[in-house]
Short mmCIF file of C-alpha atoms and ligand atoms in Angstrom, two decimals:
data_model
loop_
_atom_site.label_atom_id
_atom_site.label_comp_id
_atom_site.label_asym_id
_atom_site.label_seq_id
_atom_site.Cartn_x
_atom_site.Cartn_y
_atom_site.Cartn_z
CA UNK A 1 -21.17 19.86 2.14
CA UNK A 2 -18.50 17.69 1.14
CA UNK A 3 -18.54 13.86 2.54
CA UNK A 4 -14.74 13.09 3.79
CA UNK A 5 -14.71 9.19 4.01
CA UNK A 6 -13.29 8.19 7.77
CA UNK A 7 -11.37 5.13 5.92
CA UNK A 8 -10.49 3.88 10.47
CA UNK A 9 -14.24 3.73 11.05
CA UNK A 10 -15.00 1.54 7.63
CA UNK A 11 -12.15 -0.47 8.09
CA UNK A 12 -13.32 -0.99 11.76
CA UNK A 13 -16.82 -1.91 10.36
CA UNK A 14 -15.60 -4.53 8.53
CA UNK A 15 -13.52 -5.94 10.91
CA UNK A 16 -16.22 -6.44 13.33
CA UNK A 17 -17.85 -8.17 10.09
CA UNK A 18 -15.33 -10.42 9.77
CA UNK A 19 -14.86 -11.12 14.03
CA UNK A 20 -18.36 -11.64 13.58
CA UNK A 21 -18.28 -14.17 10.61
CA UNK A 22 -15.46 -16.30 11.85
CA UNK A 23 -17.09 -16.38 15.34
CA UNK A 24 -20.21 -17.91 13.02
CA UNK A 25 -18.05 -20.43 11.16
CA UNK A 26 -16.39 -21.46 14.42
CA UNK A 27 -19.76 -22.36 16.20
CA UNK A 28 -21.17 -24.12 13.55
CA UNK A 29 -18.21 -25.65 12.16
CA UNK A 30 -15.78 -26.06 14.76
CA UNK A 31 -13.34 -24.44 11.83
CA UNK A 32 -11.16 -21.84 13.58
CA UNK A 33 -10.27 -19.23 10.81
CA UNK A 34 -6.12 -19.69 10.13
CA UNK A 35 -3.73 -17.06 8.58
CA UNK A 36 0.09 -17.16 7.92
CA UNK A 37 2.23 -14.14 7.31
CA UNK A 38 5.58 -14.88 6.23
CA UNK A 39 8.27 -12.56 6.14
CA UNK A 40 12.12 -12.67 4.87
CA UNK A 41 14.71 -9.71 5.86
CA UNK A 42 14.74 -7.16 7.93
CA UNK A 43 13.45 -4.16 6.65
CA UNK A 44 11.74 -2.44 8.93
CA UNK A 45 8.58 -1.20 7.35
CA UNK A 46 7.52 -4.53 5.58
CA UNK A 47 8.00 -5.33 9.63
CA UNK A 48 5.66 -3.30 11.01
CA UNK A 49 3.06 -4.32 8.82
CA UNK A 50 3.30 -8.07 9.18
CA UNK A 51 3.15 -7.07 12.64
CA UNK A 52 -0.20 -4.71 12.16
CA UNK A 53 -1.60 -7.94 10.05
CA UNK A 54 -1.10 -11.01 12.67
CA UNK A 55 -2.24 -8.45 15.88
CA UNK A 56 -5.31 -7.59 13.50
CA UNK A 57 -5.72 -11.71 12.75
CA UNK A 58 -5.39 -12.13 16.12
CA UNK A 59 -8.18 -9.59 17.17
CA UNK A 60 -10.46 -11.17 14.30
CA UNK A 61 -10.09 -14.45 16.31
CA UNK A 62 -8.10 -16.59 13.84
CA UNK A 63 -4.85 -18.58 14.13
CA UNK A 64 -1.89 -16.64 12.90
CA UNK A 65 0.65 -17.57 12.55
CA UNK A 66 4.08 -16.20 11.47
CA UNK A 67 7.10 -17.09 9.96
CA UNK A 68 10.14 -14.74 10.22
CA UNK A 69 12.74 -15.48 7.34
CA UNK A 70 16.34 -14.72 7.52
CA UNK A 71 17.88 -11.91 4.94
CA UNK A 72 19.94 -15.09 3.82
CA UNK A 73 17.12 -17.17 2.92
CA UNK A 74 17.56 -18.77 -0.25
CA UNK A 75 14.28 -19.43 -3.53
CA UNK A 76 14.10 -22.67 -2.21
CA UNK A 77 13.59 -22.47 1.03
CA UNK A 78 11.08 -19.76 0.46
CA UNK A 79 9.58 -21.86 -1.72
CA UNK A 80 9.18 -25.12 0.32
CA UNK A 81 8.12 -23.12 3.20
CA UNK A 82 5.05 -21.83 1.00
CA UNK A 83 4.46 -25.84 0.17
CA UNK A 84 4.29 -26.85 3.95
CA UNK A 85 1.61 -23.69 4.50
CA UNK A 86 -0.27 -25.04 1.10
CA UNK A 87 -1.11 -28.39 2.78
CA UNK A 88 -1.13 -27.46 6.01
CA UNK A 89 -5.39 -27.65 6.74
CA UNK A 90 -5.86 -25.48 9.49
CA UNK A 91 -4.83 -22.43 7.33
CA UNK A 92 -6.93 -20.76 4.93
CA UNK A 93 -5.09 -17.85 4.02
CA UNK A 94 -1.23 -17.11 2.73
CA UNK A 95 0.58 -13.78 2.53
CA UNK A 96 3.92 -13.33 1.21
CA UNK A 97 4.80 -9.69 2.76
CA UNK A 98 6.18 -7.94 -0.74
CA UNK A 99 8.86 -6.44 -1.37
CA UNK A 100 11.53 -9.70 -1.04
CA UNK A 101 15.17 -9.16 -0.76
CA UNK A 102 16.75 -8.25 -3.95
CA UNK A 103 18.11 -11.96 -4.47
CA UNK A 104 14.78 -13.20 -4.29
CA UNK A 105 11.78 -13.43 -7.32
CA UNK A 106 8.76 -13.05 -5.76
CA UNK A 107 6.54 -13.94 -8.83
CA UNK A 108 7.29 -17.49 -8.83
CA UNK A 109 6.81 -17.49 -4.85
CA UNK A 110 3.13 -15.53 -5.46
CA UNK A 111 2.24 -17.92 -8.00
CA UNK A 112 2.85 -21.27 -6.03
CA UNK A 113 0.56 -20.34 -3.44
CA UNK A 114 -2.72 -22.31 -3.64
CA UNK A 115 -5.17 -19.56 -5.53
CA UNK A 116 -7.83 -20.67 -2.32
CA UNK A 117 -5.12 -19.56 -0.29
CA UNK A 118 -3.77 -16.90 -2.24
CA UNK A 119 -5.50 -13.72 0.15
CA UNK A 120 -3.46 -10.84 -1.45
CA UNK A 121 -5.70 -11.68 -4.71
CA UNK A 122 -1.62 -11.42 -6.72
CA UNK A 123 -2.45 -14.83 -8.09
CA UNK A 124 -3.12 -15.08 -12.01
CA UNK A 125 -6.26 -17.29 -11.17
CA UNK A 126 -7.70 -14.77 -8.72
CA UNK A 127 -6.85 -11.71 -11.39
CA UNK A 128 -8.32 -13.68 -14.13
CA UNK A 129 -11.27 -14.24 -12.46
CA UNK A 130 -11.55 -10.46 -10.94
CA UNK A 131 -11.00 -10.04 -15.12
CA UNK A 132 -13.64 -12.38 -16.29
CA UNK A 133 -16.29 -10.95 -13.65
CA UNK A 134 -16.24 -14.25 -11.56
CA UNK A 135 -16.19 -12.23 -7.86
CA UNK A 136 -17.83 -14.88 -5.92
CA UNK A 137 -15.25 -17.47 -7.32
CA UNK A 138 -11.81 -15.93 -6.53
CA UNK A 139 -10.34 -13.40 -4.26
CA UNK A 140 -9.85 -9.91 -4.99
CA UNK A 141 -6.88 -7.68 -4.23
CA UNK A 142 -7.11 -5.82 -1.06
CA UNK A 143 -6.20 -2.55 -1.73
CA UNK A 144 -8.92 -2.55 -4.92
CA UNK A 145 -11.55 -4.22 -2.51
CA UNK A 146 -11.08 -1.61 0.08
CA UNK A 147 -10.93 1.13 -2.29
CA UNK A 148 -14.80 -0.49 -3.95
CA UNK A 149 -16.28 -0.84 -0.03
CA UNK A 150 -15.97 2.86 -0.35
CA UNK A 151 -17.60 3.15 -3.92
CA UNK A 152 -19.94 0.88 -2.59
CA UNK A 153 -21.11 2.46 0.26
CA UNK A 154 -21.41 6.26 -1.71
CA UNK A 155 -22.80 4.94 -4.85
CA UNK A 156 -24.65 1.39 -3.79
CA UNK A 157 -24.02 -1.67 -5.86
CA UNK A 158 -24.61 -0.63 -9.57
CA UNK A 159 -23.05 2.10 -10.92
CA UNK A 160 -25.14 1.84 -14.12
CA UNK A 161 -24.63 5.93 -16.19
CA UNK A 162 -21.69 6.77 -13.94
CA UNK A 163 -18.26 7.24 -15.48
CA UNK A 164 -15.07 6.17 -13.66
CA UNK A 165 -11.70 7.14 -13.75
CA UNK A 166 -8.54 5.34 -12.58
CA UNK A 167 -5.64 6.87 -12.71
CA UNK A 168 -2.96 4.23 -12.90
CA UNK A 169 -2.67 0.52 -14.58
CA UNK A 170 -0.78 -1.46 -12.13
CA UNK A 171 -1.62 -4.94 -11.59
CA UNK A 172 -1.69 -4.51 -7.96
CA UNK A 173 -4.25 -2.01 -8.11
CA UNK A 174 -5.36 -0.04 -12.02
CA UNK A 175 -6.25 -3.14 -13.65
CA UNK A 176 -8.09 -5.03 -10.81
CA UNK A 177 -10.08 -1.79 -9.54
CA UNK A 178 -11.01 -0.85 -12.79
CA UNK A 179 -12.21 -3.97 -13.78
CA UNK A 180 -14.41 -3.75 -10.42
CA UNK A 181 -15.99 -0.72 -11.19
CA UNK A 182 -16.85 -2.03 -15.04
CA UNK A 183 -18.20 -5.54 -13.07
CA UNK A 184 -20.52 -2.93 -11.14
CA UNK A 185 -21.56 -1.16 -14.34
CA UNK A 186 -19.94 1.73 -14.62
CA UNK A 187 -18.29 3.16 -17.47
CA UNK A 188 -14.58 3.18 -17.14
CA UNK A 189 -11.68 4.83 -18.69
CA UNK A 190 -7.96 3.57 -17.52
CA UNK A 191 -5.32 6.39 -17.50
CA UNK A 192 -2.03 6.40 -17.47
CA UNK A 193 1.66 8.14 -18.29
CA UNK A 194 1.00 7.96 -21.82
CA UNK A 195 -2.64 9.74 -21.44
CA UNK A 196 -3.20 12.35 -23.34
CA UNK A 197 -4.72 15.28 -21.83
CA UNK A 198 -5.39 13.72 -18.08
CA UNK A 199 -7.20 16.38 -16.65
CA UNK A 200 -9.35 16.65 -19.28
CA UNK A 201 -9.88 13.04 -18.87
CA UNK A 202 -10.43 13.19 -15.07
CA UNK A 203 -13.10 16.04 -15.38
CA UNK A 204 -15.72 13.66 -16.80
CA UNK A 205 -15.02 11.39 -14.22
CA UNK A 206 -18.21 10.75 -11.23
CA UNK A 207 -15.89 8.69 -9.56
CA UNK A 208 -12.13 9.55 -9.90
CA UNK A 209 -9.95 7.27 -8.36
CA UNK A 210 -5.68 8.04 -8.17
CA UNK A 211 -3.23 5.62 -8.12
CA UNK A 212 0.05 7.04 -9.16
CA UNK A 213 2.61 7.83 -6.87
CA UNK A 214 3.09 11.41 -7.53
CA UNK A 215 2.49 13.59 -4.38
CA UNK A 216 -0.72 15.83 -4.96
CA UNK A 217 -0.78 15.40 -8.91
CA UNK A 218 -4.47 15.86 -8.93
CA UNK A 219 -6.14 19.60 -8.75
CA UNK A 220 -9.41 20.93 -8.17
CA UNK A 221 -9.58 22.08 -11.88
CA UNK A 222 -9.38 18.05 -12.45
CA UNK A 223 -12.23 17.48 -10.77
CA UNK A 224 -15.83 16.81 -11.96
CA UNK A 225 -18.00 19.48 -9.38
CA UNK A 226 -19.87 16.56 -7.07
CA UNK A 227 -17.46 13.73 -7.74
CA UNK A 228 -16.45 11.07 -5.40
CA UNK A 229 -12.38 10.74 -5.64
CA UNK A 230 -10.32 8.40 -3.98
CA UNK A 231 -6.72 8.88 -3.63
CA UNK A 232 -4.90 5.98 -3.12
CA UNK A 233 -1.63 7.30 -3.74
CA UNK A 234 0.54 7.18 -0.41
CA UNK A 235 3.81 9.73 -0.76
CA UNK A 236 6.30 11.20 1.67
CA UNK A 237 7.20 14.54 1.14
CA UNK A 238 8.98 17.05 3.77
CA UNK A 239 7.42 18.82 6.06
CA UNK A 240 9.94 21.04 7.40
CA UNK A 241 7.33 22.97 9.45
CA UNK A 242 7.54 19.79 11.80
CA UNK A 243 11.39 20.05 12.17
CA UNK A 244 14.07 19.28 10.04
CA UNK A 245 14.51 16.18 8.28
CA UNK A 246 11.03 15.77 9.38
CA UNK A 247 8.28 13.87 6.81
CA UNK A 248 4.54 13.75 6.39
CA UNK A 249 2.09 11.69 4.20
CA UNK A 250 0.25 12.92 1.26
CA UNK A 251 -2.03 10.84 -1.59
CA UNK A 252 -1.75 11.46 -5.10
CA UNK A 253 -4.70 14.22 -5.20
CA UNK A 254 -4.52 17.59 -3.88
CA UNK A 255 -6.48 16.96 -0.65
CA UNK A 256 -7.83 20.85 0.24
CA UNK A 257 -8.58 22.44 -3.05
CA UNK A 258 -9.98 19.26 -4.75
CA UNK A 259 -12.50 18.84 -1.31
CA UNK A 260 -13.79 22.48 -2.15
CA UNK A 261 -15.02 20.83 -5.84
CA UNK A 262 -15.47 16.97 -4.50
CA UNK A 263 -18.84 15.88 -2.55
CA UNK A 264 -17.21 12.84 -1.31
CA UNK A 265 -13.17 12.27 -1.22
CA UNK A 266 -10.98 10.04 0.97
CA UNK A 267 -8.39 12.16 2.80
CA UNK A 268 -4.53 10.26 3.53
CA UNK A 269 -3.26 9.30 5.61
CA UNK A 270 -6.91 7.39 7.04
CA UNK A 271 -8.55 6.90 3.96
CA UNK A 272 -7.73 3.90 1.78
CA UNK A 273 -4.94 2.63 3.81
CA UNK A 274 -6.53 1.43 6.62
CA UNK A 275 -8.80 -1.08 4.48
CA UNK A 276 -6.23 -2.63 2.99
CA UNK A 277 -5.46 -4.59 5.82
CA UNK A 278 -9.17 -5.27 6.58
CA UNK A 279 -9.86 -6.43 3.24
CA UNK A 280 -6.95 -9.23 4.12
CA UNK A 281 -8.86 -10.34 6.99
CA UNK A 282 -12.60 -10.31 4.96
CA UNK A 283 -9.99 -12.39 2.46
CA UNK A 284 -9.23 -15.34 4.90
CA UNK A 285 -12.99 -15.53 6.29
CA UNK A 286 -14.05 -16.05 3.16
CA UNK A 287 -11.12 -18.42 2.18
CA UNK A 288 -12.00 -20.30 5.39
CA UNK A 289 -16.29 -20.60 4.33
CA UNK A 290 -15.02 -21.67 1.16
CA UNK A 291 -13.05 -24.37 2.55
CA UNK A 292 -15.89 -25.69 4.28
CA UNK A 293 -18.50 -25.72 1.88
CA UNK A 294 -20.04 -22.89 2.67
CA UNK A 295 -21.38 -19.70 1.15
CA UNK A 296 -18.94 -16.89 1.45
CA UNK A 297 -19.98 -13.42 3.61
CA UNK A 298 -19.62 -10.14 1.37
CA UNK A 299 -18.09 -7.25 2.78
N1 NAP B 301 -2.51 0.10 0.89
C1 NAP B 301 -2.52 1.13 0.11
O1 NAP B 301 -3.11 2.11 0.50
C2 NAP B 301 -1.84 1.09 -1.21
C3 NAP B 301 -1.73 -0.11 -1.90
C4 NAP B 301 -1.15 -0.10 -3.17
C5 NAP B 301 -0.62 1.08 -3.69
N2 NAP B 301 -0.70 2.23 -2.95
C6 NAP B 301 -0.14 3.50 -3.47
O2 NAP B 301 -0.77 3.80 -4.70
C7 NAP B 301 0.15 4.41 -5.59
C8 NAP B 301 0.20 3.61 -6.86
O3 NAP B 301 0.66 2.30 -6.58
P1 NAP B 301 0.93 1.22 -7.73
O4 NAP B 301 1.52 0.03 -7.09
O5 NAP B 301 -0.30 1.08 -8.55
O6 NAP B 301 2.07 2.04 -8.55
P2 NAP B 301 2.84 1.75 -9.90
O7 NAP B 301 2.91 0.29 -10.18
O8 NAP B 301 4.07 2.57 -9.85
O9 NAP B 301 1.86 2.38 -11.00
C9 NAP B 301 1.69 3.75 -11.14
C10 NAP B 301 0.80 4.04 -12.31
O10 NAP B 301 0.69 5.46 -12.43
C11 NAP B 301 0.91 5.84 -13.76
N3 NAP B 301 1.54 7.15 -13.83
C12 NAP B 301 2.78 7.51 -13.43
N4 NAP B 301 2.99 8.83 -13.67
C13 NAP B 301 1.86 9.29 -14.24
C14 NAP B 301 1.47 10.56 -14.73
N5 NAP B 301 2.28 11.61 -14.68
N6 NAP B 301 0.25 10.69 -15.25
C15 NAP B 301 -0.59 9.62 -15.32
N7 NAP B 301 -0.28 8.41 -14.87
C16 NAP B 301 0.94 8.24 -14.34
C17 NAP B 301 1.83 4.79 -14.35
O11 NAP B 301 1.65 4.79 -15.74
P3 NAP B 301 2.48 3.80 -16.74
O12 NAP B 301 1.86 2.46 -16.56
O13 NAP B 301 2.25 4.40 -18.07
O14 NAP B 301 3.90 3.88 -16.27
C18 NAP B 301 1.34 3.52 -13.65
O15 NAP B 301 0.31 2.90 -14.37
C19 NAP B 301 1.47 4.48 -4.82
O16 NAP B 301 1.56 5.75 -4.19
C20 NAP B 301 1.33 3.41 -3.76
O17 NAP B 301 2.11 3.69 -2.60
C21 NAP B 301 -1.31 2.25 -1.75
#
């Protein structure tokens, strides 16, 4: 019987982990976990989920605060805005809502945020240490978090014998989630456009993980009979059969046929996507423990 991963009731979990925690820090602290969201422009999807992340800091019982930028905003005000949140004490946790507006470099923005503050895990001291194996020292990119809580919870903490795929070598997600699965043990192969023979590749895989971008790119015939995959991939393609011009969301791995060969796969929409924003609030708890001396929670 195949296992499909109900990525709402994880996240969920872990958000009452992290109400939980920062209920814990603010009894015996007095230290009220603090997040700012900042967003510049008005495009309208980047504002619904800075919305979906200060109602969900809000329900976790921190501050949040957030900043709504002007399209017209110029590098410097960006920039001096991130400053005041740097030294501003009662926050723990920064998030720059990617993409920017065009005039805009975000890199310089991402890497002036205070890497204690930085909860998106996009600064180089957080990757490097996510690269060097230091997990307890930095903070790790959400998306790649989420996607290991999963891993986690299938395989347990060490993934000693087991082979893993990733499909992908972004820095927001390939790199730091296969460097999470080699910190847990496993053996892991990084694929990409330039792989040779990918399904070939992906059929020795326990755990096949797809980041891509390429609506339904992997088959059953890809998959390794009792893997775990997780499908990250989040595409829009038409659905016509709900009306014209109408769209629905598909992940990078053929959902039906590859759940017929899979014994555990995350379905999307409600698999990975939903931890992502969790992992940003298990991000600022532990940002917050850290600022007070004290030892982190693990989620
Ligand atoms: N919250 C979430 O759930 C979440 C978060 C992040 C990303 N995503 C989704 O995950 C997907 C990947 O995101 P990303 O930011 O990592 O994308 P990206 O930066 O575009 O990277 C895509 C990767 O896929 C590889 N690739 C492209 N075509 C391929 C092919 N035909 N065969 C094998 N590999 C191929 C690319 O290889 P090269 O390096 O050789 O070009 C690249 O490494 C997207 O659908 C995105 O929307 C979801």
């Amino acid at each position: 019987m195949t296992t499909v991963i109900d990525g709402k009731q994880v996240a969920a979990s872990v958000i009452d982990a992290v109400k939980a925690a920062s209920q814990t820090l603010q009894d015996e602290t007095g230290i009220k976990t603090g997040l700012a969201v900042v967003i510049v422009g008005n495009d309208p999807a980047s504002h619904a989920y800075v919305s979906a992340k200060s109602r969900m800091a809000k329900e976790c019982g921190f501050t949040s605060v957030q900043h709504t930028l002007p399209e017209e905003t110029t590098q410097e005000e960006l920039a001096a805005l991130v400053q005041t949140l740097n030294a501003d004490e009662s926050l723990h946790g920064i998030l720059v809502q990617l993409p920017l507006p065009k005039h805009l470099k975000s890199e310089p923005i991402i890497q002036s945020i205070l890497p204690e503050k930085d909860v998106d895990g996009l600064h180089v001291v957080n990757a490097g240490k996510v690269a060097t194996g230091d997990l307890d020292g930095g903070l790790v990119s959400c998306t790649p978090a989420g996607a290991m809580v999963f891993v986690r919870r299938t395989h347990g903490e060490d993934l000693s014998g087991l082979n893993a795929v990733v499909i992908g070598r972004s820095n927001l997600f390939g790199k730091p989630m296969a460097q999470l699965l080699l910190a847990a043990n496993a053996t892991v192969t990084i694929a990409h456009s330039r792989t040779k023979d990918l399904p070939a590749v992906c059929h020795g895989a326990d755990i096949l993980v797809a980041a891509v971008g390429r609506p339904q790119m992997v088959k059953a015939d890809w998959v390794k009979p009792g893997a775990t995959v997780i499908d990250v991939g989040i595409n829009r393609i038409a659905a016509p059969e709900r009306g014209e011009g109408r769209f629905r969301l598909v992940g990078d791995v053929a959902f039906a046929e590859c759940a017929e060969v899979a014994e555990v796969i995350t379905p999307v929409p409600g698999g990975v996507g939903p931890m992502t924003i969790a992992m940003l609030m298990a991000n600022t708890v532990i940002a917050a423990y850290r600022k007070a001396g004290k030892k982190a929670p693990k989620f």
